[in-house]
C-alpha atoms as an extended CHARMM CRD file, in Angstrom:
* protein
*
       255  EXT
         1         1  MET       CA           -112.8180000000       37.1230000000       12.2410000000  PROA      1               0.0000000000
         2         2  ALA       CA           -116.1340000000       38.9140000000       13.4930000000  PROA      2               0.0000000000
         3         3  ALA       CA           -116.6250000000       39.6670000000       16.7140000000  PROA      3               0.0000000000
         4         4  VAL       CA           -119.5860000000       37.0520000000       17.7300000000  PROA      4               0.0000000000
         5         5  MET       CA           -119.1320000000       36.5180000000       21.5240000000  PROA      5               0.0000000000
         6         6  ASP       CA           -122.1110000000       33.9890000000       22.1040000000  PROA      6               0.0000000000
         7         7  THR       CA           -119.8110000000       31.4390000000       19.7450000000  PROA      7               0.0000000000
         8         8  GLY       CA           -116.4510000000       32.6570000000       21.0470000000  PROA      8               0.0000000000
         9         9  LEU       CA           -115.1950000000       34.0810000000       18.0650000000  PROA      9               0.0000000000
        10        10  ALA       CA           -113.3490000000       37.2930000000       17.7030000000  PROA      10              0.0000000000
        11        11  SER       CA           -112.9240000000       39.6600000000       15.0950000000  PROA      11              0.0000000000
        12        12  SER       CA           -109.1430000000       40.1170000000       13.9240000000  PROA      12              0.0000000000
        13        13  PRO       CA           -107.5940000000       42.4590000000       11.6250000000  PROA      13              0.0000000000
        14        14  SER       CA           -105.6140000000       39.5240000000       10.1230000000  PROA      14              0.0000000000
        15        15  MET       CA           -109.1010000000       38.3400000000        8.4940000000  PROA      15              0.0000000000
        16        16  THR       CA           -110.8610000000       40.5460000000        5.8090000000  PROA      16              0.0000000000
        17        17  CYS       CA           -114.0680000000       40.6860000000        4.4210000000  PROA      17              0.0000000000
        18        18  GLU       CA           -113.4830000000       39.8650000000        0.5760000000  PROA      18              0.0000000000
        19        19  PRO       CA           -115.9520000000       38.5000000000       -2.1640000000  PROA      19              0.0000000000
        20        20  ASP       CA           -113.8050000000       35.5110000000       -2.4760000000  PROA      20              0.0000000000
        21        21  TRP       CA           -112.4030000000       33.8980000000        0.5340000000  PROA      21              0.0000000000
        22        22  MET       CA           -108.6160000000       34.7030000000        0.3630000000  PROA      22              0.0000000000
        23        23  GLY       CA           -107.6600000000       32.7090000000        3.6010000000  PROA      23              0.0000000000
        24        24  LEU       CA           -106.2000000000       33.3980000000        7.0390000000  PROA      24              0.0000000000
        25        25  LYS       CA           -103.3210000000       35.9150000000        7.7760000000  PROA      25              0.0000000000
        26        26  PHE       CA           -101.0330000000       33.2630000000        9.7310000000  PROA      26              0.0000000000
        27        27  ASN       CA            -97.5570000000       33.1760000000       10.9490000000  PROA      27              0.0000000000
        28        28  LEU       CA            -97.4610000000       29.7510000000       12.7830000000  PROA      28              0.0000000000
        29        29  PHE       CA            -99.0470000000       26.6150000000       11.4040000000  PROA      29              0.0000000000
        30        30  ALA       CA            -98.3450000000       23.6020000000       13.6300000000  PROA      30              0.0000000000
        31        31  PHE       CA            -99.7870000000       20.2580000000       13.7490000000  PROA      31              0.0000000000
        32        32  ASP       CA            -99.6430000000       16.7460000000       15.2540000000  PROA      32              0.0000000000
        33        33  PHE       CA            -98.4930000000       14.0530000000       13.1110000000  PROA      33              0.0000000000
        34        34  ASP       CA            -99.4910000000       10.6810000000       14.1650000000  PROA      34              0.0000000000
        35        35  GLY       CA           -103.6300000000       10.2530000000       13.4620000000  PROA      35              0.0000000000
        36        36  THR       CA           -103.5450000000       14.1670000000       12.2880000000  PROA      36              0.0000000000
        37        37  CYS       CA           -101.3570000000       13.6400000000        9.0290000000  PROA      37              0.0000000000
        38        38  THR       CA           -101.4380000000       10.1240000000        9.0320000000  PROA      38              0.0000000000
        39        39  GLN       CA           -104.7450000000        8.1580000000        8.1130000000  PROA      39              0.0000000000
        40        40  LYS       CA           -103.8200000000        5.3510000000       10.8190000000  PROA      40              0.0000000000
        41        41  ASP       CA           -101.6730000000        5.0020000000       13.8900000000  PROA      41              0.0000000000
        42        42  THR       CA            -98.0070000000        4.9830000000       12.7850000000  PROA      42              0.0000000000
        43        43  THR       CA            -96.5940000000        3.5130000000       16.3400000000  PROA      43              0.0000000000
        44        44  SER       CA            -95.9730000000        0.0790000000       14.9650000000  PROA      44              0.0000000000
        45        45  LEU       CA            -93.5600000000        1.2110000000       12.5790000000  PROA      45              0.0000000000
        46        46  LEU       CA            -91.0410000000        1.6970000000       15.4830000000  PROA      46              0.0000000000
        47        47  TYR       CA            -90.4790000000       -1.7460000000       16.5290000000  PROA      47              0.0000000000
        48        48  LYS       CA            -90.6820000000       -2.8290000000       12.9160000000  PROA      48              0.0000000000
        49        49  ALA       CA            -87.7010000000       -0.3490000000       12.0610000000  PROA      49              0.0000000000
        50        50  SER       CA            -85.7570000000       -1.9570000000       15.0520000000  PROA      50              0.0000000000
        51        51  GLU       CA            -82.5730000000       -3.8030000000       14.4060000000  PROA      51              0.0000000000
        52        52  LYS       CA            -83.8980000000       -6.6750000000       16.5390000000  PROA      52              0.0000000000
        53        53  TYR       CA            -86.9880000000       -7.1940000000       14.6320000000  PROA      53              0.0000000000
        54        54  ARG       CA            -85.3500000000       -6.8630000000       11.1670000000  PROA      54              0.0000000000
        55        55  SER       CA            -82.5870000000       -9.4710000000       12.0160000000  PROA      55              0.0000000000
        56        56  SER       CA            -85.1110000000      -11.9120000000       13.2930000000  PROA      56              0.0000000000
        57        57  THR       CA            -86.3850000000      -14.9060000000       11.5810000000  PROA      57              0.0000000000
        58        58  GLN       CA            -90.0410000000      -15.3500000000       10.4190000000  PROA      58              0.0000000000
        59        59  ALA       CA            -91.1010000000      -17.4330000000       13.8530000000  PROA      59              0.0000000000
        60        60  GLU       CA            -89.0680000000      -14.7850000000       16.0180000000  PROA      60              0.0000000000
        61        61  MET       CA            -91.1090000000      -11.7950000000       14.1060000000  PROA      61              0.0000000000
        62        62  LYS       CA            -94.3100000000      -13.2320000000       14.6890000000  PROA      62              0.0000000000
        63        63  THR       CA            -93.7090000000      -13.6960000000       18.3370000000  PROA      63              0.0000000000
        64        64  ILE       CA            -92.6540000000       -9.8040000000       18.4940000000  PROA      64              0.0000000000
        65        65  ASP       CA            -95.6820000000       -8.9110000000       16.6580000000  PROA      65              0.0000000000
        66        66  GLU       CA            -97.9140000000      -10.6940000000       19.2110000000  PROA      66              0.0000000000
        67        67  ARG       CA            -96.1030000000       -9.1420000000       22.0380000000  PROA      67              0.0000000000
        68        68  TRP       CA            -96.5640000000       -5.5260000000       20.3690000000  PROA      68              0.0000000000
        69        69  ILE       CA           -100.3760000000       -6.3630000000       20.0110000000  PROA      69              0.0000000000
        70        70  GLU       CA           -100.3170000000       -7.5540000000       23.5430000000  PROA      70              0.0000000000
        71        71  ILE       CA            -98.9420000000       -4.2300000000       24.8270000000  PROA      71              0.0000000000
        72        72  GLY       CA           -101.1470000000       -2.3420000000       22.5870000000  PROA      72              0.0000000000
        73        73  THR       CA           -104.3710000000       -3.8540000000       23.6020000000  PROA      73              0.0000000000
        74        74  ILE       CA           -103.1940000000       -3.3760000000       27.5200000000  PROA      74              0.0000000000
        75        75  TYR       CA           -102.2210000000        0.1910000000       26.6940000000  PROA      75              0.0000000000
        76        76  TRP       CA           -105.7910000000        1.0160000000       25.2020000000  PROA      76              0.0000000000
        77        77  GLN       CA           -107.8690000000       -1.0890000000       27.7840000000  PROA      77              0.0000000000
        78        78  GLY       CA           -106.1790000000        0.9880000000       30.7060000000  PROA      78              0.0000000000
        79        79  HSD       CA           -106.2330000000        4.3830000000       28.5510000000  PROA      79              0.0000000000
        80        80  GLN       CA           -109.8000000000        3.8670000000       27.9980000000  PROA      80              0.0000000000
        81        81  GLU       CA           -110.7860000000        3.2000000000       32.0070000000  PROA      81              0.0000000000
        82        82  THR       CA           -108.4340000000        6.0390000000       33.1030000000  PROA      82              0.0000000000
        83        83  VAL       CA           -110.1040000000        8.3310000000       30.7570000000  PROA      83              0.0000000000
        84        84  SER       CA           -113.4940000000        7.2330000000       32.2200000000  PROA      84              0.0000000000
        85        85  LYS       CA           -112.3790000000        7.1310000000       35.9040000000  PROA      85              0.0000000000
        86        86  SER       CA           -110.5050000000       10.5250000000       35.6430000000  PROA      86              0.0000000000
        87        87  MET       CA           -113.2290000000       12.3250000000       33.7140000000  PROA      87              0.0000000000
        88        88  ALA       CA           -115.7100000000       11.1550000000       36.5580000000  PROA      88              0.0000000000
        89        89  LEU       CA           -113.5500000000       12.8190000000       39.1830000000  PROA      89              0.0000000000
        90        90  HSD       CA           -112.8790000000       15.9060000000       37.6810000000  PROA      90              0.0000000000
        91        91  THR       CA           -115.6430000000       17.2000000000       35.4650000000  PROA      91              0.0000000000
        92        92  ASP       CA           -118.0120000000       19.4780000000       37.4000000000  PROA      92              0.0000000000
        93        93  PRO       CA           -121.5640000000       19.4190000000       36.2190000000  PROA      93              0.0000000000
        94        94  ASN       CA           -122.1890000000       22.8190000000       37.6700000000  PROA      94              0.0000000000
        95        95  SER       CA           -119.3980000000       24.5130000000       35.7950000000  PROA      95              0.0000000000
        96        96  LEU       CA           -121.3910000000       23.8170000000       32.2490000000  PROA      96              0.0000000000
        97        97  PRO       CA           -121.4110000000       25.1090000000       29.8280000000  PROA      97              0.0000000000
        98        98  HSD       CA           -118.5080000000       27.1770000000       30.6760000000  PROA      98              0.0000000000
        99        99  PHE       CA           -115.0840000000       25.9750000000       29.9060000000  PROA      99              0.0000000000
       100       100  ASN       CA           -113.4520000000       24.1100000000       33.1500000000  PROA      100             0.0000000000
       101       101  GLU       CA           -110.0030000000       24.6750000000       32.2590000000  PROA      101             0.0000000000
       102       102  LYS       CA           -108.8010000000       23.6790000000       36.0460000000  PROA      102             0.0000000000
       103       103  GLY       CA           -110.8720000000       20.3050000000       35.5490000000  PROA      103             0.0000000000
       104       104  LEU       CA           -109.3200000000       19.5040000000       32.0010000000  PROA      104             0.0000000000
       105       105  ARG       CA           -105.7460000000       19.9940000000       33.3140000000  PROA      105             0.0000000000
       106       106  SER       CA           -106.1300000000       17.8310000000       36.2830000000  PROA      106             0.0000000000
       107       107  PHE       CA           -107.8860000000       15.2580000000       34.1290000000  PROA      107             0.0000000000
       108       108  LEU       CA           -104.7480000000       15.3440000000       31.5610000000  PROA      108             0.0000000000
       109       109  GLN       CA           -102.6150000000       15.1570000000       34.4790000000  PROA      109             0.0000000000
       110       110  GLU       CA           -103.9140000000       11.7810000000       35.4050000000  PROA      110             0.0000000000
       111       111  VAL       CA           -104.0160000000       10.4790000000       31.4640000000  PROA      111             0.0000000000
       112       112  SER       CA           -100.4650000000       11.3600000000       31.1870000000  PROA      112             0.0000000000
       113       113  LYS       CA            -99.3160000000        9.4850000000       34.4400000000  PROA      113             0.0000000000
       114       114  TYR       CA           -100.7150000000        6.4400000000       32.7410000000  PROA      114             0.0000000000
       115       115  ASP       CA            -99.3500000000        7.1010000000       29.3610000000  PROA      115             0.0000000000
       116       116  MET       CA            -95.6520000000        7.2610000000       30.9470000000  PROA      116             0.0000000000
       117       117  ALA       CA            -96.0260000000        4.4090000000       32.7200000000  PROA      117             0.0000000000
       118       118  MET       CA            -97.1430000000        2.6730000000       29.9440000000  PROA      118             0.0000000000
       119       119  ILE       CA            -93.8000000000        3.7400000000       28.0380000000  PROA      119             0.0000000000
       120       120  LYS       CA            -91.8070000000        2.5760000000       30.9020000000  PROA      120             0.0000000000
       121       121  LYS       CA            -93.6180000000       -0.9070000000       30.4580000000  PROA      121             0.0000000000
       122       122  VAL       CA            -92.5830000000       -0.6980000000       26.4830000000  PROA      122             0.0000000000
       123       123  GLU       CA            -89.0200000000       -0.1010000000       27.6070000000  PROA      123             0.0000000000
       124       124  ALA       CA            -88.9470000000       -2.7320000000       29.9730000000  PROA      124             0.0000000000
       125       125  SER       CA            -90.1810000000       -5.4130000000       27.4850000000  PROA      125             0.0000000000
       126       126  GLU       CA            -86.9520000000       -4.3650000000       25.5270000000  PROA      126             0.0000000000
       127       127  ILE       CA            -89.0420000000       -4.8540000000       22.3890000000  PROA      127             0.0000000000
       128       128  LEU       CA            -87.2830000000       -1.5860000000       20.8390000000  PROA      128             0.0000000000
       129       129  LYS       CA            -83.5610000000       -2.8920000000       22.1030000000  PROA      129             0.0000000000
       130       130  GLY       CA            -80.9420000000       -3.7540000000       19.6330000000  PROA      130             0.0000000000
       131       131  GLU       CA            -77.0750000000       -3.6290000000       19.4070000000  PROA      131             0.0000000000
       132       132  LEU       CA            -77.2600000000       -0.0670000000       18.4560000000  PROA      132             0.0000000000
       133       133  SER       CA            -80.2360000000        0.8280000000       20.5720000000  PROA      133             0.0000000000
       134       134  SER       CA            -81.1950000000        1.1300000000       24.1390000000  PROA      134             0.0000000000
       135       135  GLY       CA            -84.9010000000        0.5810000000       23.7670000000  PROA      135             0.0000000000
       136       136  HSD       CA            -85.4330000000        3.5970000000       25.5700000000  PROA      136             0.0000000000
       137       137  VAL       CA            -87.9600000000        6.1730000000       24.2580000000  PROA      137             0.0000000000
       138       138  GLY       CA            -87.1780000000        9.7050000000       24.0050000000  PROA      138             0.0000000000
       139       139  LYS       CA            -89.2370000000       11.5240000000       26.4570000000  PROA      139             0.0000000000
       140       140  LYS       CA            -89.1070000000       15.6000000000       25.3140000000  PROA      140             0.0000000000
       141       141  VAL       CA            -92.6880000000       15.3320000000       24.0970000000  PROA      141             0.0000000000
       142       142  THR       CA            -95.0200000000       12.7890000000       26.1530000000  PROA      142             0.0000000000
       143       143  SER       CA            -97.7540000000       14.7850000000       27.2580000000  PROA      143             0.0000000000
       144       144  PRO       CA           -100.1930000000       17.5440000000       26.6000000000  PROA      144             0.0000000000
       145       145  PHE       CA            -98.4490000000       19.6490000000       28.4740000000  PROA      145             0.0000000000
       146       146  ASP       CA            -95.2220000000       19.2280000000       26.4920000000  PROA      146             0.0000000000
       147       147  LYS       CA            -97.0810000000       20.1370000000       23.7760000000  PROA      147             0.0000000000
       148       148  GLU       CA            -98.8330000000       23.1620000000       24.8330000000  PROA      148             0.0000000000
       149       149  THR       CA            -95.3870000000       24.5220000000       26.2630000000  PROA      149             0.0000000000
       150       150  ILE       CA            -93.3520000000       23.8310000000       22.8210000000  PROA      150             0.0000000000
       151       151  PHE       CA            -96.1670000000       25.6210000000       21.1470000000  PROA      151             0.0000000000
       152       152  GLN       CA            -96.2330000000       28.6550000000       23.5740000000  PROA      152             0.0000000000
       153       153  ASP       CA            -92.4400000000       29.0810000000       22.9250000000  PROA      153             0.0000000000
       154       154  LEU       CA            -92.7610000000       29.0850000000       19.1730000000  PROA      154             0.0000000000
       155       155  VAL       CA            -95.7760000000       31.6620000000       19.3920000000  PROA      155             0.0000000000
       156       156  HSD       CA            -93.4660000000       33.7220000000       21.9980000000  PROA      156             0.0000000000
       157       157  LYS       CA            -90.3690000000       33.5260000000       19.5460000000  PROA      157             0.0000000000
       158       158  LEU       CA            -92.5750000000       34.7310000000       16.5270000000  PROA      158             0.0000000000
       159       159  SER       CA            -94.4020000000       37.4370000000       18.7670000000  PROA      159             0.0000000000
       160       160  THR       CA            -90.7650000000       38.9390000000       19.6210000000  PROA      160             0.0000000000
       161       161  ASN       CA            -89.8410000000       39.0820000000       15.7920000000  PROA      161             0.0000000000
       162       162  SER       CA            -93.2630000000       41.3390000000       15.3300000000  PROA      162             0.0000000000
       163       163  SER       CA            -94.5580000000       38.8680000000       12.9280000000  PROA      163             0.0000000000
       164       164  ASN       CA            -98.2180000000       39.6960000000       11.8110000000  PROA      164             0.0000000000
       165       165  GLY       CA           -100.8900000000       37.0480000000       11.7640000000  PROA      165             0.0000000000
       166       166  ILE       CA           -102.4560000000       34.4610000000       13.6370000000  PROA      166             0.0000000000
       167       167  SER       CA           -101.4130000000       31.2380000000       15.1280000000  PROA      167             0.0000000000
       168       168  VAL       CA           -103.0640000000       27.5740000000       14.4040000000  PROA      168             0.0000000000
       169       169  PHE       CA           -102.7320000000       24.2230000000       15.5520000000  PROA      169             0.0000000000
       170       170  VAL       CA           -104.3390000000       21.1960000000       14.0430000000  PROA      170             0.0000000000
       171       171  GLY       CA           -104.7550000000       17.8510000000       16.0710000000  PROA      171             0.0000000000
       172       172  ASP       CA           -106.7550000000       14.7450000000       16.3710000000  PROA      172             0.0000000000
       173       173  SER       CA           -106.7030000000       13.5410000000       20.1950000000  PROA      173             0.0000000000
       174       174  ILE       CA           -106.8830000000       14.6110000000       23.4460000000  PROA      174             0.0000000000
       175       175  GLY       CA           -102.9620000000       15.0000000000       23.6900000000  PROA      175             0.0000000000
       176       176  ASP       CA           -103.0630000000       17.9130000000       21.3340000000  PROA      176             0.0000000000
       177       177  ILE       CA           -106.2050000000       19.4570000000       23.1660000000  PROA      177             0.0000000000
       178       178  LEU       CA           -104.2390000000       21.8610000000       25.2060000000  PROA      178             0.0000000000
       179       179  ALA       CA           -102.0700000000       23.1790000000       22.3500000000  PROA      179             0.0000000000
       180       180  MET       CA           -105.2740000000       23.8600000000       20.2240000000  PROA      180             0.0000000000
       181       181  LEU       CA           -106.8000000000       25.7450000000       23.0500000000  PROA      181             0.0000000000
       182       182  LYS       CA           -103.5640000000       27.6970000000       23.1570000000  PROA      182             0.0000000000
       183       183  ALA       CA           -103.7300000000       28.4890000000       19.1550000000  PROA      183             0.0000000000
       184       184  ASP       CA           -105.6110000000       31.5280000000       18.1270000000  PROA      184             0.0000000000
       185       185  VAL       CA           -107.4560000000       28.8470000000       15.7830000000  PROA      185             0.0000000000
       186       186  GLY       CA           -107.3040000000       25.2950000000       16.8040000000  PROA      186             0.0000000000
       187       187  ILE       CA           -108.7900000000       22.8130000000       14.5820000000  PROA      187             0.0000000000
       188       188  VAL       CA           -109.6640000000       19.2020000000       15.2760000000  PROA      188             0.0000000000
       189       189  VAL       CA           -109.3230000000       16.7660000000       12.2510000000  PROA      189             0.0000000000
       190       190  GLY       CA           -110.2750000000       12.8930000000       12.7300000000  PROA      190             0.0000000000
       191       191  LYS       CA           -113.1560000000       10.9970000000       14.1740000000  PROA      191             0.0000000000
       192       192  SER       CA           -112.0790000000       10.6870000000       17.8170000000  PROA      192             0.0000000000
       193       193  HSD       CA           -114.7640000000        9.9650000000       20.1170000000  PROA      193             0.0000000000
       194       194  THR       CA           -112.5260000000       10.1760000000       22.9730000000  PROA      194             0.0000000000
       195       195  LEU       CA           -111.4770000000       13.7180000000       22.1290000000  PROA      195             0.0000000000
       196       196  ARG       CA           -115.3560000000       14.8980000000       21.6510000000  PROA      196             0.0000000000
       197       197  LYS       CA           -116.3330000000       13.0940000000       24.7990000000  PROA      197             0.0000000000
       198       198  VAL       CA           -113.7330000000       14.9160000000       26.7940000000  PROA      198             0.0000000000
       199       199  ALA       CA           -114.4730000000       18.5620000000       25.2390000000  PROA      199             0.0000000000
       200       200  LYS       CA           -118.1200000000       18.1720000000       26.0290000000  PROA      200             0.0000000000
       201       201  ALA       CA           -117.3560000000       16.9470000000       29.9980000000  PROA      201             0.0000000000
       202       202  PHE       CA           -115.3210000000       20.0450000000       30.2950000000  PROA      202             0.0000000000
       203       203  GLY       CA           -117.1510000000       22.5630000000       28.2020000000  PROA      203             0.0000000000
       204       204  ILE       CA           -115.3130000000       23.0380000000       25.2950000000  PROA      204             0.0000000000
       205       205  LYS       CA           -117.4080000000       24.2500000000       22.1260000000  PROA      205             0.0000000000
       206       206  LEU       CA           -116.5750000000       22.2170000000       18.6920000000  PROA      206             0.0000000000
       207       207  LEU       CA           -117.8380000000       24.4520000000       15.7320000000  PROA      207             0.0000000000
       208       208  PRO       CA           -117.6220000000       23.8100000000       11.9890000000  PROA      208             0.0000000000
       209       209  LEU       CA           -114.4270000000       25.2210000000       10.3260000000  PROA      209             0.0000000000
       210       210  GLN       CA           -116.5810000000       27.0690000000        8.0410000000  PROA      210             0.0000000000
       211       211  GLU       CA           -117.7300000000       29.2300000000       10.4570000000  PROA      211             0.0000000000
       212       212  ILE       CA           -114.4360000000       31.4070000000       10.2310000000  PROA      212             0.0000000000
       213       213  GLN       CA           -115.3140000000       31.9730000000        6.5650000000  PROA      213             0.0000000000
       214       214  LYS       CA           -119.1090000000       32.7460000000        7.5780000000  PROA      214             0.0000000000
       215       215  MET       CA           -117.8170000000       35.3440000000       10.1840000000  PROA      215             0.0000000000
       216       216  ALA       CA           -115.2890000000       37.1390000000        8.0560000000  PROA      216             0.0000000000
       217       217  ARG       CA           -117.8990000000       37.6220000000        5.0620000000  PROA      217             0.0000000000
       218       218  ASN       CA           -120.7480000000       38.4940000000        6.7420000000  PROA      218             0.0000000000
       219       219  GLU       CA           -119.5470000000       40.5190000000        9.8940000000  PROA      219             0.0000000000
       220       220  CYS       CA           -116.2090000000       42.1350000000        8.9550000000  PROA      220             0.0000000000
       221       221  GLN       CA           -114.9380000000       44.4080000000       11.5670000000  PROA      221             0.0000000000
       222       222  GLU       CA           -111.7900000000       46.2380000000       12.2420000000  PROA      222             0.0000000000
       223       223  PHE       CA           -111.1570000000       46.1580000000       15.6390000000  PROA      223             0.0000000000
       224       224  ALA       CA           -110.0630000000       43.1630000000       17.5290000000  PROA      224             0.0000000000
       225       225  THR       CA           -112.1390000000       41.8380000000       20.7530000000  PROA      225             0.0000000000
       226       226  PRO       CA           -111.2340000000       38.8650000000       23.2400000000  PROA      226             0.0000000000
       227       227  LYS       CA           -112.0160000000       35.5480000000       21.8770000000  PROA      227             0.0000000000
       228       228  GLU       CA           -114.1820000000       33.2320000000       24.1610000000  PROA      228             0.0000000000
       229       229  ARG       CA           -111.8800000000       30.5960000000       25.7950000000  PROA      229             0.0000000000
       230       230  GLY       CA           -112.5530000000       26.7640000000       25.2170000000  PROA      230             0.0000000000
       231       231  VAL       CA           -113.2270000000       27.1000000000       21.6190000000  PROA      231             0.0000000000
       232       232  LEU       CA           -112.0230000000       24.6170000000       18.8620000000  PROA      232             0.0000000000
       233       233  PHE       CA           -113.0100000000       23.8660000000       15.1880000000  PROA      233             0.0000000000
       234       234  GLU       CA           -113.8660000000       20.8200000000       13.5610000000  PROA      234             0.0000000000
       235       235  ALA       CA           -112.7940000000       19.9600000000        9.6800000000  PROA      235             0.0000000000
       236       236  PRO       CA           -113.9030000000       17.0590000000        7.9750000000  PROA      236             0.0000000000
       237       237  SER       CA           -111.0000000000       16.8250000000        5.8990000000  PROA      237             0.0000000000
       238       238  TRP       CA           -107.2300000000       18.3250000000        5.1930000000  PROA      238             0.0000000000
       239       239  ASN       CA           -108.8620000000       19.9010000000        2.0830000000  PROA      239             0.0000000000
       240       240  GLU       CA           -111.2580000000       22.2120000000        4.3430000000  PROA      240             0.0000000000
       241       241  ILE       CA           -108.2620000000       23.1430000000        6.5160000000  PROA      241             0.0000000000
       242       242  GLY       CA           -106.3510000000       23.9240000000        3.1910000000  PROA      242             0.0000000000
       243       243  PHE       CA           -109.0720000000       25.8980000000        1.8120000000  PROA      243             0.0000000000
       244       244  THR       CA           -109.7880000000       27.8470000000        5.1350000000  PROA      244             0.0000000000
       245       245  LEU       CA           -105.6520000000       28.7440000000        5.5680000000  PROA      245             0.0000000000
       246       246  PHE       CA           -105.2460000000       29.4130000000        1.6930000000  PROA      246             0.0000000000
       247       247  GLY       CA           -108.7300000000       30.5530000000        0.4080000000  PROA      247             0.0000000000
       248       248  THR       CA           -108.9460000000       30.3420000000       -3.3810000000  PROA      248             0.0000000000
       249       249  ARG       CA           -104.8650000000       29.7230000000       -3.8990000000  PROA      249             0.0000000000
       250       250  TYR       CA           -105.5340000000       26.3340000000       -1.9850000000  PROA      250             0.0000000000
       251       251  ILE       CA           -105.5350000000       23.4620000000       -4.9290000000  PROA      251             0.0000000000
       252       252  PRO       CA           -107.3740000000       20.4820000000       -3.3980000000  PROA      252             0.0000000000
       253       253  ASN       CA           -105.7990000000       17.2100000000       -3.0060000000  PROA      253             0.0000000000
       254       254  LYS       CA           -107.4090000000       14.5140000000       -4.9490000000  PROA      254             0.0000000000
       255       255  PHE       CA           -105.9120000000       11.4040000000       -3.0560000000  PROA      255             0.0000000000
């Protein structure tokens, strides 16, 4: 990747200047699932897969459906309010256009507290409870900080094995933002207005994913330079991500 410090890109021996784009040389490709790999939110599948729901009558199913919608509405409204209040509290206009990592982390701590409180409300509703399930939600990965830690651990394990290549993380929401920022190439997919609003507020630059290809072709360099912090890339589709990663070897998905 060429060293163009004003855009935050850095050169890398893993990226070469070839007439036909051959993709990136990466050793770790990680991604979020819900909303990233799926076209819509899939959390409703949790309660519909529960024993309680599947053994219910049509009338009981309708009641559970309505309760889930109610919980979802309460969550989303509260989430948006928490995001707005926390952004106002932790953003610093004087730090712009520079990346405000401290403010971002404080902001995400507040949002994570709200999300955890809502998980407890879901558990208390017993909507997921059945004869064979407690109704409690596993909490191994419940925050942006959890994803960041797990991603860092994966990167560290690969580095100790002397694997060559860069790390890539693809996500769609503010829950993925720390992991994306830790990656050599963090890619935003989807149309989340909240993520873009947060990125702007905390000085995170969003560049078109095609910039990677342009830099490698136009300004090939053999040496590596530090990448500016707080830079992510936007991809309009998974096909563009596939072409960026695999180059001409990639076969586009027609669906």
